[in-house]
mmCIF file of C-alpha atoms in Angstrom:
data_model
loop_
_atom_site.group_PDB
_atom_site.id
_atom_site.type_symbol
_atom_site.label_atom_id
_atom_site.label_comp_id
_atom_site.label_asym_id
_atom_site.label_seq_id
_atom_site.Cartn_x
_atom_site.Cartn_y
_atom_site.Cartn_z
ATOM 1 C CA THR A 1 0.038 0.170 0.071
ATOM 2 C CA TYR A 2 1.106 3.698 -0.668
ATOM 3 C CA ASP A 3 -0.155 6.914 0.977
ATOM 4 C CA MET A 4 -0.750 9.486 -1.506
ATOM 5 C CA HIS A 5 -0.487 13.365 -1.002
ATOM 6 C CA LEU A 6 -1.471 15.759 -3.483
ATOM 7 C CA LEU A 7 1.048 19.007 -3.627
ATOM 8 C CA SER A 8 -0.056 21.270 -6.043
ATOM 9 C CA GLY A 9 0.703 25.051 -6.963
ATOM 10 C CA ASP A 10 -2.643 25.592 -8.072
ATOM 11 C CA ASN A 11 -5.376 27.085 -6.285
ATOM 12 C CA ASP A 12 -8.082 24.913 -4.860
ATOM 13 C CA ALA A 13 -10.849 25.543 -7.159
ATOM 14 C CA GLU A 14 -10.510 21.768 -8.111
ATOM 15 C CA ARG A 15 -10.776 20.368 -4.507
ATOM 16 C CA ASP A 16 -14.105 18.925 -4.764
ATOM 17 C CA SER A 17 -13.541 16.885 -8.286
ATOM 18 C CA LEU A 18 -9.723 15.979 -6.878
ATOM 19 C CA SER A 19 -11.611 14.605 -3.624
ATOM 20 C CA GLY A 20 -13.459 12.419 -5.734
ATOM 21 C CA ILE A 21 -10.552 10.716 -7.105
ATOM 22 C CA PHE A 22 -8.688 10.475 -4.242
ATOM 23 C CA SER A 23 -9.297 8.692 -0.854
ATOM 24 C CA GLU A 24 -10.300 10.464 2.098
ATOM 25 C CA GLU A 25 -6.854 9.610 3.680
ATOM 26 C CA THR A 26 -4.784 11.527 0.827
ATOM 27 C CA SER A 27 -3.666 14.782 1.940
ATOM 28 C CA LEU A 28 -4.440 17.661 -0.457
ATOM 29 C CA ASN A 29 -2.296 20.596 -0.347
ATOM 30 C CA PHE A 30 -3.010 23.474 -2.897
ATOM 31 C CA ASN A 31 -0.991 26.599 -3.708
ATOM 32 C CA GLN A 32 2.243 24.945 -2.880
ATOM 33 C CA LEU A 33 5.415 26.820 -3.857
ATOM 34 C CA PRO A 34 8.350 24.758 -5.508
ATOM 35 C CA GLU A 35 10.371 24.973 -1.736
ATOM 36 C CA GLN A 36 7.242 23.910 0.049
ATOM 37 C CA LYS A 37 6.717 20.641 -2.307
ATOM 38 C CA THR A 38 10.548 19.853 -1.497
ATOM 39 C CA ASN A 39 9.943 20.722 2.066
ATOM 40 C CA TYR A 40 7.204 18.340 2.492
ATOM 41 C CA ILE A 41 8.981 15.518 1.054
ATOM 42 C CA ALA A 42 12.328 15.956 3.120
ATOM 43 C CA THR A 43 9.762 15.680 6.180
ATOM 44 C CA LEU A 44 8.261 12.439 5.062
ATOM 45 C CA GLN A 45 11.580 11.141 4.436
ATOM 46 C CA ALA A 46 12.818 12.129 7.663
ATOM 47 C CA LYS A 47 9.836 10.092 8.928
ATOM 48 C CA GLY A 48 11.484 7.176 7.151
ATOM 49 C CA GLN A 49 9.021 7.284 4.467
ATOM 50 C CA LYS A 50 10.394 6.613 0.674
ATOM 51 C CA VAL A 51 8.943 9.159 -1.658
ATOM 52 C CA MET A 52 7.895 8.836 -5.554
ATOM 53 C CA MET A 53 7.299 12.234 -6.835
ATOM 54 C CA LEU A 54 5.302 12.488 -9.924
ATOM 55 C CA GLY A 55 4.788 15.874 -11.507
ATOM 56 C CA ASP A 56 4.527 17.445 -14.792
ATOM 57 C CA GLY A 57 8.091 18.803 -14.816
ATOM 58 C CA LEU A 58 7.202 22.476 -14.531
ATOM 59 C CA ASN A 59 8.442 24.044 -11.105
ATOM 60 C CA ASP A 60 9.180 20.416 -10.049
ATOM 61 C CA ALA A 61 12.988 19.900 -10.346
ATOM 62 C CA ASN A 62 13.728 20.307 -6.678
ATOM 63 C CA ALA A 63 11.266 18.267 -5.521
ATOM 64 C CA PHE A 64 12.042 15.394 -8.221
ATOM 65 C CA GLU A 65 15.722 15.980 -6.780
ATOM 66 C CA LYS A 66 14.936 15.398 -3.332
ATOM 67 C CA SER A 67 12.360 12.609 -3.602
ATOM 68 C CA ASN A 68 13.603 8.912 -3.870
ATOM 69 C CA VAL A 69 12.245 8.424 -7.267
ATOM 70 C CA GLY A 70 10.765 11.342 -9.693
ATOM 71 C CA VAL A 71 8.631 10.739 -12.317
ATOM 72 C CA ALA A 72 7.743 13.381 -14.849
ATOM 73 C CA ILE A 73 4.305 13.197 -16.467
ATOM 74 C CA ILE A 74 4.203 14.585 -20.112
ATOM 75 C CA GLU A 75 1.750 15.074 -22.948
ATOM 76 C CA ASN A 76 4.346 15.268 -25.640
ATOM 77 C CA GLU A 77 8.009 14.390 -26.063
ATOM 78 C CA ASN A 78 8.763 18.433 -26.687
ATOM 79 C CA ASN A 79 8.097 19.288 -23.142
ATOM 80 C CA PHE A 80 10.999 20.669 -21.064
ATOM 81 C CA LEU A 81 11.821 18.004 -18.452
ATOM 82 C CA PRO A 82 14.000 18.516 -15.321
ATOM 83 C CA ALA A 83 16.225 15.692 -14.052
ATOM 84 C CA CYS A 84 14.039 13.041 -13.074
ATOM 85 C CA ASP A 85 14.505 9.193 -12.818
ATOM 86 C CA VAL A 86 11.154 8.551 -15.019
ATOM 87 C CA ILE A 87 10.005 10.239 -17.919
ATOM 88 C CA MET A 88 5.940 8.720 -18.414
ATOM 89 C CA GLN A 89 3.296 9.908 -21.017
ATOM 90 C CA ALA A 90 0.283 11.337 -19.361
ATOM 91 C CA GLY A 91 -1.862 8.685 -21.423
ATOM 92 C CA CYS A 92 0.063 5.897 -19.782
ATOM 93 C CA LEU A 93 -0.237 6.928 -16.245
ATOM 94 C CA TYR A 94 -3.130 4.659 -15.603
ATOM 95 C CA ASN A 95 -0.420 1.917 -16.117
ATOM 96 C CA LEU A 96 1.558 3.279 -12.826
ATOM 97 C CA PRO A 97 0.278 0.353 -10.552
ATOM 98 C CA ASP A 98 1.676 -2.316 -12.990
ATOM 99 C CA ILE A 99 4.802 -0.323 -13.164
ATOM 100 C CA LEU A 100 5.172 -0.578 -9.453
ATOM 101 C CA ALA A 101 4.636 -4.160 -9.500
ATOM 102 C CA TYR A 102 6.989 -4.637 -12.361
ATOM 103 C CA ILE A 103 9.654 -2.855 -10.464
ATOM 104 C CA LYS A 104 9.246 -5.317 -7.686
ATOM 105 C CA LYS A 105 9.466 -8.122 -9.864
ATOM 106 C CA SER A 106 12.886 -6.464 -11.065
ATOM 107 C CA LYS A 107 14.228 -6.745 -7.793
ATOM 108 C CA ALA A 108 13.821 -10.402 -7.996
ATOM 109 C CA ILE A 109 15.362 -10.676 -11.578
ATOM 110 C CA LEU A 110 18.396 -8.919 -10.064
ATOM 111 C CA ALA A 111 18.649 -11.317 -7.223
ATOM 112 C CA ILE A 112 18.369 -14.317 -9.421
ATOM 113 C CA THR A 113 20.642 -13.252 -12.079
ATOM 114 C CA PHE A 114 23.204 -12.197 -9.766
ATOM 115 C CA GLY A 115 23.017 -15.816 -7.954
ATOM 116 C CA VAL A 116 23.406 -17.182 -11.349
ATOM 117 C CA SER A 117 26.708 -15.461 -11.771
ATOM 118 C CA ILE A 118 27.979 -16.141 -7.953
ATOM 119 C CA ILE A 119 27.066 -19.935 -8.728
ATOM 120 C CA TYR A 120 29.109 -19.599 -12.281
ATOM 121 C CA ASN A 121 32.030 -18.088 -10.671
ATOM 122 C CA LEU A 122 32.097 -20.296 -7.565
ATOM 123 C CA ILE A 123 32.129 -23.410 -10.091
ATOM 124 C CA GLY A 124 34.829 -21.745 -12.417
ATOM 125 C CA LEU A 125 36.935 -20.856 -9.143
ATOM 126 C CA SER A 126 36.601 -24.674 -8.025
ATOM 127 C CA PHE A 127 37.784 -26.179 -11.468
ATOM 128 C CA ALA A 128 40.545 -23.458 -11.497
ATOM 129 C CA MET A 129 41.895 -24.373 -8.040
ATOM 130 C CA LYS A 130 41.974 -27.759 -9.253
ATOM 131 C CA GLY A 131 43.998 -26.908 -12.100
ATOM 132 C CA LEU A 132 41.303 -28.153 -14.453
ATOM 133 C CA LEU A 133 40.822 -24.804 -16.171
ATOM 134 C CA THR A 134 43.252 -23.424 -18.503
ATOM 135 C CA PRO A 135 43.402 -19.613 -19.171
ATOM 136 C CA VAL A 136 42.384 -20.331 -22.780
ATOM 137 C CA ASN A 137 38.900 -22.373 -21.351
ATOM 138 C CA ALA A 138 38.626 -19.616 -18.846
ATOM 139 C CA ALA A 139 38.774 -16.883 -21.701
ATOM 140 C CA ILE A 140 36.215 -18.918 -23.835
ATOM 141 C CA LEU A 141 33.781 -19.429 -20.672
ATOM 142 C CA MET A 142 33.618 -16.034 -19.343
ATOM 143 C CA PRO A 143 32.048 -14.346 -22.216
ATOM 144 C CA ILE A 144 29.511 -17.207 -22.621
ATOM 145 C CA SER A 145 28.812 -16.722 -18.859
ATOM 146 C CA THR A 146 28.251 -13.158 -19.268
ATOM 147 C CA VAL A 147 26.040 -13.543 -22.493
ATOM 148 C CA SER A 148 23.836 -16.403 -20.202
ATOM 149 C CA VAL A 149 23.475 -14.092 -17.349
ATOM 150 C CA VAL A 150 22.439 -10.985 -19.474
ATOM 151 C CA GLY A 151 20.278 -13.359 -21.639
ATOM 152 C CA LEU A 152 18.573 -14.466 -18.807
ATOM 153 C CA SER A 153 17.792 -11.031 -17.424
ATOM 154 C CA TYR A 154 16.385 -9.970 -20.710
ATOM 155 C CA ILE A 155 14.144 -13.066 -20.660
ATOM 156 C CA LEU A 156 12.755 -12.760 -17.292
ATOM 157 C CA SER A 157 12.134 -8.994 -18.016
ATOM 158 C CA ARG A 158 10.435 -9.696 -20.826
ATOM 159 C CA TYR A 159 8.170 -12.125 -19.337
ATOM 160 C CA PHE A 160 7.250 -9.816 -16.195
ATOM 161 C CA ALA A 161 6.936 -6.889 -18.559
ATOM 162 C CA ASN A 162 4.311 -9.016 -20.721
ATOM 163 C CA LYS A 163 2.828 -10.368 -17.722
ATOM 164 C CA HIS A 164 2.034 -6.929 -16.442
ATOM 165 C CA ASN A 165 1.163 -5.810 -20.073
ATOM 166 C CA LEU A 166 3.890 -3.290 -20.327
ATOM 167 C CA LYS A 167 5.483 -2.295 -23.444
ATOM 168 C CA THR A 168 9.158 -3.199 -23.357
#
């Protein structure tokens, strides 16, 4: 679960319509200056929370930088984009829950491929210590192990992306 907070530089004229979109627990903050957004994020982080900031890129550069993950929502590719971690088309915002689930799966992919790499290296080291692995064989096996680990990562990434209906 995620806690949601709305930090908008706009006035609260849209409060009623936005209240219908967000849950009652969501903190709706309007008339926020860029510095106030950044300070709000810092306050959440001081409480031990990880913060993902979604913004349109305008006046959000400091908030993107302060957040753990900055996501710029753009209408078209010609928009000005400050430094952020993710750039997302506004029309794809509905995919955000799937993207977050995919990111969690990506951690598992990283762990699996790291584990396979360690196994490769332990097997290679044991053969080398026994004198059964010549330098030529090691030179041949090293790129093969690299390609297989990268290939496994690619296959698992595609599998989970397709499972979450994400374009790759």
